[in-house]
PDB file of C-alpha atoms in Angstrom:
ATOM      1  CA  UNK A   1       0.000   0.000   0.000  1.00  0.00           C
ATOM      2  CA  UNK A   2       1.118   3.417  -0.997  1.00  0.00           C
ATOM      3  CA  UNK A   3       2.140   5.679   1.946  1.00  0.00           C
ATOM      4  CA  UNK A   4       3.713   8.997   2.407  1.00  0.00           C
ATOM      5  CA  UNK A   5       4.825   9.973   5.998  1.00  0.00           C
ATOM      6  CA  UNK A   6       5.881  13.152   7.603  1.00  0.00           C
ATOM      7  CA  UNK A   7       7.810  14.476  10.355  1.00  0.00           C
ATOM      8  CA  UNK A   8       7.150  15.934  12.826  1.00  0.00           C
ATOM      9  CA  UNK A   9       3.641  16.750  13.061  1.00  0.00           C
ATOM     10  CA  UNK A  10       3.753  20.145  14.350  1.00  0.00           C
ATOM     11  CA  UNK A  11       6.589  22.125  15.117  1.00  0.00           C
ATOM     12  CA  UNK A  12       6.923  25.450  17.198  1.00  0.00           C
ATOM     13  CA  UNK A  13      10.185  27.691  16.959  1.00  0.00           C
ATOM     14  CA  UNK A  14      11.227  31.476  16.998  1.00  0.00           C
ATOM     15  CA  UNK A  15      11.379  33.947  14.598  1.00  0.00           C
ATOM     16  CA  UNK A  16      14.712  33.706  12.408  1.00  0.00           C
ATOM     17  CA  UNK A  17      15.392  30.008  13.210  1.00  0.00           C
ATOM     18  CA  UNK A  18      15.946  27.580  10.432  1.00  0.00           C
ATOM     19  CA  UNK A  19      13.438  24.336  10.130  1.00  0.00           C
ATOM     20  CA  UNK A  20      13.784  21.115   8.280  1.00  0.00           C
ATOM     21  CA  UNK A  21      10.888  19.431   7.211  1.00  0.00           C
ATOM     22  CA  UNK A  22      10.736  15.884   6.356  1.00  0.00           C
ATOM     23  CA  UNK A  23       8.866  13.286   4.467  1.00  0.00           C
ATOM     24  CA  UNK A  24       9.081  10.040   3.895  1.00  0.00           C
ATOM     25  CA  UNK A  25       7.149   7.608   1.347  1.00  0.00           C
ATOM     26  CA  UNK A  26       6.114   4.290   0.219  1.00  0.00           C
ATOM     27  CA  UNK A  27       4.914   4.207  -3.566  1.00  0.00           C
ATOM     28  CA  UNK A  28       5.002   1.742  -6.534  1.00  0.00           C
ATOM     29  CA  UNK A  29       7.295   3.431  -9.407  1.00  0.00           C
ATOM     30  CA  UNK A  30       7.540   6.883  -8.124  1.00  0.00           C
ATOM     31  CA  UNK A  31       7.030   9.714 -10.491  1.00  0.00           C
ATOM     32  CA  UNK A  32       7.012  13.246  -8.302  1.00  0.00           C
ATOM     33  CA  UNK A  33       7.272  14.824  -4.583  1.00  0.00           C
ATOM     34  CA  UNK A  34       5.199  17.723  -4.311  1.00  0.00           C
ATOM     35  CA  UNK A  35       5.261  19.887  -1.198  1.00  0.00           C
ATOM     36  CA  UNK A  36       2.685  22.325  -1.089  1.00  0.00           C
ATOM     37  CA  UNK A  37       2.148  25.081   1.872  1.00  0.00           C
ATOM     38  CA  UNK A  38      -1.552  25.322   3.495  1.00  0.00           C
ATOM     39  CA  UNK A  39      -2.735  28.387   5.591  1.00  0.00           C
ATOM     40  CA  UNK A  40      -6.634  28.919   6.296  1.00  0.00           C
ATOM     41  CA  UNK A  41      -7.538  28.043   2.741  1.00  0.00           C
ATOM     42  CA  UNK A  42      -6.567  25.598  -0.200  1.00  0.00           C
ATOM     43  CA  UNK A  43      -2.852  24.305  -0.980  1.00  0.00           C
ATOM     44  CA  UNK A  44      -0.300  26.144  -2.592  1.00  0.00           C
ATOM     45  CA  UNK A  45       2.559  24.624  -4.640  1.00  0.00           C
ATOM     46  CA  UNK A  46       5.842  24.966  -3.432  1.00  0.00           C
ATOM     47  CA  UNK A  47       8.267  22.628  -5.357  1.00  0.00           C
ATOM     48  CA  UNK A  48       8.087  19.237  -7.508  1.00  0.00           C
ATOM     49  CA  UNK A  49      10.747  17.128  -7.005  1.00  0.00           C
ATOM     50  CA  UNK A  50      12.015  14.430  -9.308  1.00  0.00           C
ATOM     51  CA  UNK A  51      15.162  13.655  -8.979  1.00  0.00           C
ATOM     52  CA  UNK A  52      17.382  12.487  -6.527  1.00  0.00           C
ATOM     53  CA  UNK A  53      20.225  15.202  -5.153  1.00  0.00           C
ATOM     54  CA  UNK A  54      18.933  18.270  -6.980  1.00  0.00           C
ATOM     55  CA  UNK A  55      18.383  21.116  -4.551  1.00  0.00           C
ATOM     56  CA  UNK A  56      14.983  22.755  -5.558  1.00  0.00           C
ATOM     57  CA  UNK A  57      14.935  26.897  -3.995  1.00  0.00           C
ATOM     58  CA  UNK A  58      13.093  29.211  -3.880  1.00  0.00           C
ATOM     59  CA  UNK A  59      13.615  32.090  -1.534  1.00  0.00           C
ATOM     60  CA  UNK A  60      14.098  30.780   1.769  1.00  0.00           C
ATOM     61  CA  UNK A  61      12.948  27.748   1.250  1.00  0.00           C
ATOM     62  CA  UNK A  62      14.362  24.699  -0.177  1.00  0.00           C
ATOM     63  CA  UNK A  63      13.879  21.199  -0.957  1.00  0.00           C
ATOM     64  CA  UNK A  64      15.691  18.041  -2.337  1.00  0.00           C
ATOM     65  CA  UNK A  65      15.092  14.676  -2.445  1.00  0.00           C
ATOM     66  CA  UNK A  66      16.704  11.299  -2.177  1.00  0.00           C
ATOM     67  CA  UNK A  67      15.257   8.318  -3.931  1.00  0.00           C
ATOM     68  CA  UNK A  68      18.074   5.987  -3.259  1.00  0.00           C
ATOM     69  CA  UNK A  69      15.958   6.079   0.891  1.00  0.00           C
ATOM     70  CA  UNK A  70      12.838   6.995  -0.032  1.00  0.00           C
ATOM     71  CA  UNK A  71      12.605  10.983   1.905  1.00  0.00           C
ATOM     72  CA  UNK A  72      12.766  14.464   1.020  1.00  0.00           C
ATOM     73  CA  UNK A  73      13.585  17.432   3.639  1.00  0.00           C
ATOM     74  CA  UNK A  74      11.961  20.813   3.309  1.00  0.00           C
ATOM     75  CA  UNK A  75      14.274  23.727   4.946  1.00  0.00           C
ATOM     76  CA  UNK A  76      13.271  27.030   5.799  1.00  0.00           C
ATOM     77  CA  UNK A  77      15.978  29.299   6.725  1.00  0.00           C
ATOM     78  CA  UNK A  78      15.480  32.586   8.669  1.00  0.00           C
ATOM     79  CA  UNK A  79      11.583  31.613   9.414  1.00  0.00           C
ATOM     80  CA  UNK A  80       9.175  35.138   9.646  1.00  0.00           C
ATOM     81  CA  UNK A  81       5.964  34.583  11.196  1.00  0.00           C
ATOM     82  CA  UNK A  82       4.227  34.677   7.579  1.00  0.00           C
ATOM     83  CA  UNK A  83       6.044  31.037   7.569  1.00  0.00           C
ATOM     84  CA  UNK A  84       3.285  29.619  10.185  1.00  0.00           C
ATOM     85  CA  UNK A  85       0.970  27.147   8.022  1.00  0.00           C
ATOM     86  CA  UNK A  86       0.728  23.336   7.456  1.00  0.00           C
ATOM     87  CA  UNK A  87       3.159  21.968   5.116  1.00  0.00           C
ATOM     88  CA  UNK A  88       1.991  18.891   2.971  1.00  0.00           C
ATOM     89  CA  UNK A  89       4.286  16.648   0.822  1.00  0.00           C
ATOM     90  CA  UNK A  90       2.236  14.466  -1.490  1.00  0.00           C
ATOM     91  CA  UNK A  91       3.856  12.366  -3.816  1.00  0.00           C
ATOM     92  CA  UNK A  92       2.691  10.131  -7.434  1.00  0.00           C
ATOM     93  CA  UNK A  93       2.820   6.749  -7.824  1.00  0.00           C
ATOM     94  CA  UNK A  94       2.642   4.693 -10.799  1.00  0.00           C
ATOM     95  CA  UNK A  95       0.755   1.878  -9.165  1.00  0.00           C
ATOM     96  CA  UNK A  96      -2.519   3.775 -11.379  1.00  0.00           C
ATOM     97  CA  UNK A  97      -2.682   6.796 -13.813  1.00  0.00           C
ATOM     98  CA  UNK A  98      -2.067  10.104 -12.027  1.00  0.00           C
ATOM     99  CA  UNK A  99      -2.751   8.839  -8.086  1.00  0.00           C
ATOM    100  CA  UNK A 100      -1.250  11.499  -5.829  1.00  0.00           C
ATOM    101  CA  UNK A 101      -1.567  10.797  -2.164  1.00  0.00           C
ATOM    102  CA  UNK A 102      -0.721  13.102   0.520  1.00  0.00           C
ATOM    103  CA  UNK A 103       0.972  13.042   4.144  1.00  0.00           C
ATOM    104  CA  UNK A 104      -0.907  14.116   6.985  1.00  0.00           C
ATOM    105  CA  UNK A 105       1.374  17.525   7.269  1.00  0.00           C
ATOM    106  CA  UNK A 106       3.706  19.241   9.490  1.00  0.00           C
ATOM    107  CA  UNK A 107       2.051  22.205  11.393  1.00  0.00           C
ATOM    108  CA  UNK A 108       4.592  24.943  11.620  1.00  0.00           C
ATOM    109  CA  UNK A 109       3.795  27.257  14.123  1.00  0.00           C
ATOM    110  CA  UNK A 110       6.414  30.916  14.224  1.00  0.00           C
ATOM    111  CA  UNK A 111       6.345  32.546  17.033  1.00  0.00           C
ATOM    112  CA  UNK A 112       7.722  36.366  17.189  1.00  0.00           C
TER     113      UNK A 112
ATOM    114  CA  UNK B   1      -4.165  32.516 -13.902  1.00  0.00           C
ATOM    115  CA  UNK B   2      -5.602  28.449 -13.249  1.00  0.00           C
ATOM    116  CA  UNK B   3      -9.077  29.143 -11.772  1.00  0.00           C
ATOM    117  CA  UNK B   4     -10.534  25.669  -9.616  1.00  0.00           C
ATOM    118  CA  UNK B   5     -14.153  26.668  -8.270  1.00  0.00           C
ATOM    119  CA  UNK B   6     -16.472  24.816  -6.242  1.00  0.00           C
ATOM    120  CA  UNK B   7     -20.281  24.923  -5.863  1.00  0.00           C
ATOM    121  CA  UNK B   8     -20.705  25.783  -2.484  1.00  0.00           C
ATOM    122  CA  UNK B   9     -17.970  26.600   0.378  1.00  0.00           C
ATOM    123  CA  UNK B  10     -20.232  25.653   3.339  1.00  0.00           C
ATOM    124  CA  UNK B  11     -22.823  23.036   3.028  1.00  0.00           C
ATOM    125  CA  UNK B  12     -25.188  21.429   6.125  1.00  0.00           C
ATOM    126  CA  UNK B  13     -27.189  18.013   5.284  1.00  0.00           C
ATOM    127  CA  UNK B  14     -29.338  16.039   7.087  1.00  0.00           C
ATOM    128  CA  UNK B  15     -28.472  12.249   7.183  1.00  0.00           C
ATOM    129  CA  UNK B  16     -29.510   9.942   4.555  1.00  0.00           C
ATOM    130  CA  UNK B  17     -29.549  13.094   2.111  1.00  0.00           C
ATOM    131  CA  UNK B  18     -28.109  12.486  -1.069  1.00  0.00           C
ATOM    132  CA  UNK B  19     -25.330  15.736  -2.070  1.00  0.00           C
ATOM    133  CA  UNK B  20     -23.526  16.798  -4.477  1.00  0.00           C
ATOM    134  CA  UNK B  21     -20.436  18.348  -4.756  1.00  0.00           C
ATOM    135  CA  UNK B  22     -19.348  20.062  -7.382  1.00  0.00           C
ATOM    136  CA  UNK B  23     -15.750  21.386  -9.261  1.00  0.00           C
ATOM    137  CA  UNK B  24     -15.208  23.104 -12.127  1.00  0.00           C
ATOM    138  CA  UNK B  25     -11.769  24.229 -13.885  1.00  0.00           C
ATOM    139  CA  UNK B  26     -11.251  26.664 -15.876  1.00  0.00           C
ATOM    140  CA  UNK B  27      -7.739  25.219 -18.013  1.00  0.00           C
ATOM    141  CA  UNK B  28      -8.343  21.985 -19.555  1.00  0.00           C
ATOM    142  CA  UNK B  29      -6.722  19.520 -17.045  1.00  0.00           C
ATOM    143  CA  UNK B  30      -6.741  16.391 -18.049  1.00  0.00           C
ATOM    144  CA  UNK B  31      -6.934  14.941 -14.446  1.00  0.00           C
ATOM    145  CA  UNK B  32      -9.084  16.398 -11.686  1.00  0.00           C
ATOM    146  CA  UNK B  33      -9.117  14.866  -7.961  1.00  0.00           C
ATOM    147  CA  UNK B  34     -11.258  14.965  -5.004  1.00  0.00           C
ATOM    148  CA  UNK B  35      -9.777  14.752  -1.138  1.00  0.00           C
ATOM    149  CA  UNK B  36     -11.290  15.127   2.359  1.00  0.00           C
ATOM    150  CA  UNK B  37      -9.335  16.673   4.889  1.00  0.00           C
ATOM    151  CA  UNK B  38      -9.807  15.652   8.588  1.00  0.00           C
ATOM    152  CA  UNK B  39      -7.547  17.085  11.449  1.00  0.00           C
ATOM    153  CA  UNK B  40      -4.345  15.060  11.781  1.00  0.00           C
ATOM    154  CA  UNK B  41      -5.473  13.138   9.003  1.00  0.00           C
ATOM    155  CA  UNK B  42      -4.001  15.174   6.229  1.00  0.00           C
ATOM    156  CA  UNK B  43      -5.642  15.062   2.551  1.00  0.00           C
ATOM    157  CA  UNK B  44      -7.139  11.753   1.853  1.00  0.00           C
ATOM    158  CA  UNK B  45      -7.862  10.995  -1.464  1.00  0.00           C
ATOM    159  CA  UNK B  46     -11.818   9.690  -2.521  1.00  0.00           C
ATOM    160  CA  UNK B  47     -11.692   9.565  -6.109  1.00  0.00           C
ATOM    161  CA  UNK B  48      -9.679  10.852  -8.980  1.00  0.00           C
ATOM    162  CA  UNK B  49     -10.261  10.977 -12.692  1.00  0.00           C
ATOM    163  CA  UNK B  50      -7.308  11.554 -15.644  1.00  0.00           C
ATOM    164  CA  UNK B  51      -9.962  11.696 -18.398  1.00  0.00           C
ATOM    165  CA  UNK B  52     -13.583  12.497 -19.664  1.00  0.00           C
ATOM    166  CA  UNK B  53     -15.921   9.784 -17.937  1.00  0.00           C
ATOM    167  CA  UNK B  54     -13.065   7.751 -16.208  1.00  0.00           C
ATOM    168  CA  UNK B  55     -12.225   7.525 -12.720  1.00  0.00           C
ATOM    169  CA  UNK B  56     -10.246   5.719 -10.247  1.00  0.00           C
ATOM    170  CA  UNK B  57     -11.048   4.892  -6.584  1.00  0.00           C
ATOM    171  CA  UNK B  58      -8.283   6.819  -4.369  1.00  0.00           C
ATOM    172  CA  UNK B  59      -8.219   5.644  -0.736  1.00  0.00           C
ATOM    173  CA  UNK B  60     -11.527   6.053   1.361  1.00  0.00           C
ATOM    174  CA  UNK B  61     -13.916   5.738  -1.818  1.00  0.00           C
ATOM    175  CA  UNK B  62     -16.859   4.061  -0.054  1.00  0.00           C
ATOM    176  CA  UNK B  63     -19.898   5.780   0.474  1.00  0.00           C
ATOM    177  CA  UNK B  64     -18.842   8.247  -2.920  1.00  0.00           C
ATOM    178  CA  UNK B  65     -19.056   8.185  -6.146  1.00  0.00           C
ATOM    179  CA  UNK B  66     -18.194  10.593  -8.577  1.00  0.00           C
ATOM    180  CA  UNK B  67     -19.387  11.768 -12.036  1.00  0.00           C
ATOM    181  CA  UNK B  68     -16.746  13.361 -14.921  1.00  0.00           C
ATOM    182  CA  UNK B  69     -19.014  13.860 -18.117  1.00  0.00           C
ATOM    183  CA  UNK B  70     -17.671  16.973 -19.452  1.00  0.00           C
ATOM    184  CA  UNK B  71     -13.657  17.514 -18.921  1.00  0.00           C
ATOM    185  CA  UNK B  72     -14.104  20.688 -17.064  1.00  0.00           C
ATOM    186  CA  UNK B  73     -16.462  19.375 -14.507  1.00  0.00           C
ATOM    187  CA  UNK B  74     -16.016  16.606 -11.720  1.00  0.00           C
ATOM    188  CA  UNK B  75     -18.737  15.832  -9.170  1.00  0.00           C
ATOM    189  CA  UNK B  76     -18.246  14.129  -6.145  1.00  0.00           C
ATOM    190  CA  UNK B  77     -21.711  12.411  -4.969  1.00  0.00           C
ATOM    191  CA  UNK B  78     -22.724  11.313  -1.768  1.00  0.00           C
ATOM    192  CA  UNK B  79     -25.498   9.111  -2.224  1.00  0.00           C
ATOM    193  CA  UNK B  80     -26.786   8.582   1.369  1.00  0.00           C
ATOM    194  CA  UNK B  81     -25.041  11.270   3.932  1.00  0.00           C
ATOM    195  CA  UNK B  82     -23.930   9.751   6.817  1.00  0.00           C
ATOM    196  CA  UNK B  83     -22.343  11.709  10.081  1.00  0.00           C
ATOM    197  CA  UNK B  84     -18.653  10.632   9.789  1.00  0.00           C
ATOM    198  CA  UNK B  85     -18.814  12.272   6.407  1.00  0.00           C
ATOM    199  CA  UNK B  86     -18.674  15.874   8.040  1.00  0.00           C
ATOM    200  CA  UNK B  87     -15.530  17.278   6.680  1.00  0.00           C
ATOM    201  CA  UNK B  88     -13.543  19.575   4.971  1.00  0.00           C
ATOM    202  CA  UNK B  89     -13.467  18.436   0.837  1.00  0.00           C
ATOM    203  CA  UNK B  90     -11.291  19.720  -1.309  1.00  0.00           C
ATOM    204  CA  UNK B  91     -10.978  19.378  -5.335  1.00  0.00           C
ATOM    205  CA  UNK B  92      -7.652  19.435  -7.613  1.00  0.00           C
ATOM    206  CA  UNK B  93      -6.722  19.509 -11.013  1.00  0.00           C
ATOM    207  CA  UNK B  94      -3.810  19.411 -13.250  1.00  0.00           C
ATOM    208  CA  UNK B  95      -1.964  18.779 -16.193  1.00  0.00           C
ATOM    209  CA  UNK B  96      -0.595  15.243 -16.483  1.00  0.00           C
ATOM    210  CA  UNK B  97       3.057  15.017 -14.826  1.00  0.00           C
ATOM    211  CA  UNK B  98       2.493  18.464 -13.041  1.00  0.00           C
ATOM    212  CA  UNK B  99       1.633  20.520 -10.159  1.00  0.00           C
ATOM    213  CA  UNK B 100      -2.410  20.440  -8.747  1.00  0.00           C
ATOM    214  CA  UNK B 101      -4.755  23.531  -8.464  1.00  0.00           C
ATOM    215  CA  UNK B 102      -7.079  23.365  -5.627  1.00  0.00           C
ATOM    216  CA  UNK B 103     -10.198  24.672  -5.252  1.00  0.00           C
ATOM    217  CA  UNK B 104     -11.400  26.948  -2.351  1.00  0.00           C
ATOM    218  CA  UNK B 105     -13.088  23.384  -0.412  1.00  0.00           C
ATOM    219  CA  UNK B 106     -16.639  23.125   0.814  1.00  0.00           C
ATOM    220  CA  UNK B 107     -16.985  22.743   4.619  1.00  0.00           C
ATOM    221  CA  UNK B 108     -19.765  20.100   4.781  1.00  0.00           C
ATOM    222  CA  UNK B 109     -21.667  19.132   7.845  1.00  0.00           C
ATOM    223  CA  UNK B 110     -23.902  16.404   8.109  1.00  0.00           C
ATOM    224  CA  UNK B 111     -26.477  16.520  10.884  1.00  0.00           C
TER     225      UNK B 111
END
C-alpha cells in the first residue's frame, strides 16, 4: 500500500530560526514529490521534485530529495511569522494513472 | 491565472440526504481529484479521474461516487449522507506530470 509519511507533526520555533521538514514515502514506481504550503484556505505549490540530489529553492525555502531512501527534507531558513501554516508533501505513484496521495502535514507554528 | 471553483464553500445536510459536490476548472486539465481533509489526518484521497468519464477509486472511496461527463467538470456524490462524512473536501486539477490547483473546499456538515 502506498504511503507517504511526515515528520514531525507540528513544530513550534522562533522567529529567524531555520526548520527542516521531512517526508518520507512508500509508492510503486515513483514519479514526483510535491510539497505544497496550506494556511486557512486551499494548498499552494511549493516545489516538484524528481530527482534524486537536486536542490529545488526558492527564496528561503528549499527542498531536495533522495530516492536511493525513499525521503525528502523541506528547509526554511530565517523563518518570519508569515512562515506559520501546514506543510503537505504528497507524492505520485505509478501503481494507477495520475494517483497522488498526501501526508498528513507538518504544522509549523512561528512565534515572534 | 488556473481558476478551480467549487459549488458551495459551506454546506449542512441532514443524514440519509443524497449531495452533491461540485468542481469546475477553468484550463483543460486532463486529471481532476477529489480529497477530504480531517484534522491530523491530512488530505485523503476519494476519487480521482485523468480523463472524460473515467475515474479511479483513491483511498476512502466508499460511500462516494463521482461523475466526470464533461472535462471541465467533476462531481463528487454522496449518495446517502452519513455523520462521519462531516468534513472539509477539497478538489484538484492538473496537467498530467504536473503541479495540482485546488479549489477553495466546501466545509460540509452532516447533521
Amino acid at each position: 500500500e502506498d504511503k507517504v509519511v511526515q515528520s514531525p507533526l507540528s513544530l513550534v520555533v522562533h522567529e529567524g530560526d531555520t526548520v527542516t521538514l521531512n517526508c518520507s514515502y512508500e509508492v510503486t514506481n515513483f514519479r514526483s514529490l510535491l510539497w505544497y504550503k496550506q494556511e486557512k484556505k486551499a494548498p499552494t505549490f511549493l516545489f516538484m521534485l524528481t530527482s534524486s540530489g537536486i536542490e529545488k529553492k526558492s527564496g528561503r525555502l528549499s527542498s531536495i530529495l533522495d530516492k536511493k531512501e525513499l525521503f525528502s527534507i523541506l528547509n526554511i531558513t530565517a523563518t518570519q511569522t508569515g512562515d506559520s501554516a501546514v506543510y503537505l508533501c504528497a507524492v505520485e505513484g505509478d501503481s494507477s494513472a495520475s494517483k497522488i496521495i498526501f501526508g498528513s502535514g507538518t504544522r509549523l507554528s512561528i512565534r515572534p | 491565472d488556473v481558476k478551480v471553483t467549487q459549488s458551495s464553500r459551506y454546506l449542512v445536510k441532514r443524514t440519509g440526504e443524497k449531495v452533491f459536490l461540485e468542481c469546475v476548472q477553468d484550463m483543460d486539465h486532463e486529471n481532476m481529484f477529489w480529497y477530504r481533509q480531517d484534522p491530523g489526518l491530512g488530505l485523503r484521497l476519494i476519487y480521482f479521474s485523468y480523463d472524460v468519464k473515467m475515474k479511479e477509486k483513491g483511498d476512502i472511496p466508499e460511500g462516494y461516487s463521482v461523475s466526470r461527463e464533461k472535462k471541465e467538470r467533476f462531481s463528487l456524490i454522496l449518495e446517502s449522507a452519513s455523520t462521519n462524512q462531516t468534513s472539509m473536501y477539497l478538489c484538484a486539477s492538473r496537467i498530467l506530470g504536473r503541479e495540482q490547483y485546488f479549489g477553495p473546499g466546501t466545509r460540509l456538515t452532516v447533521t
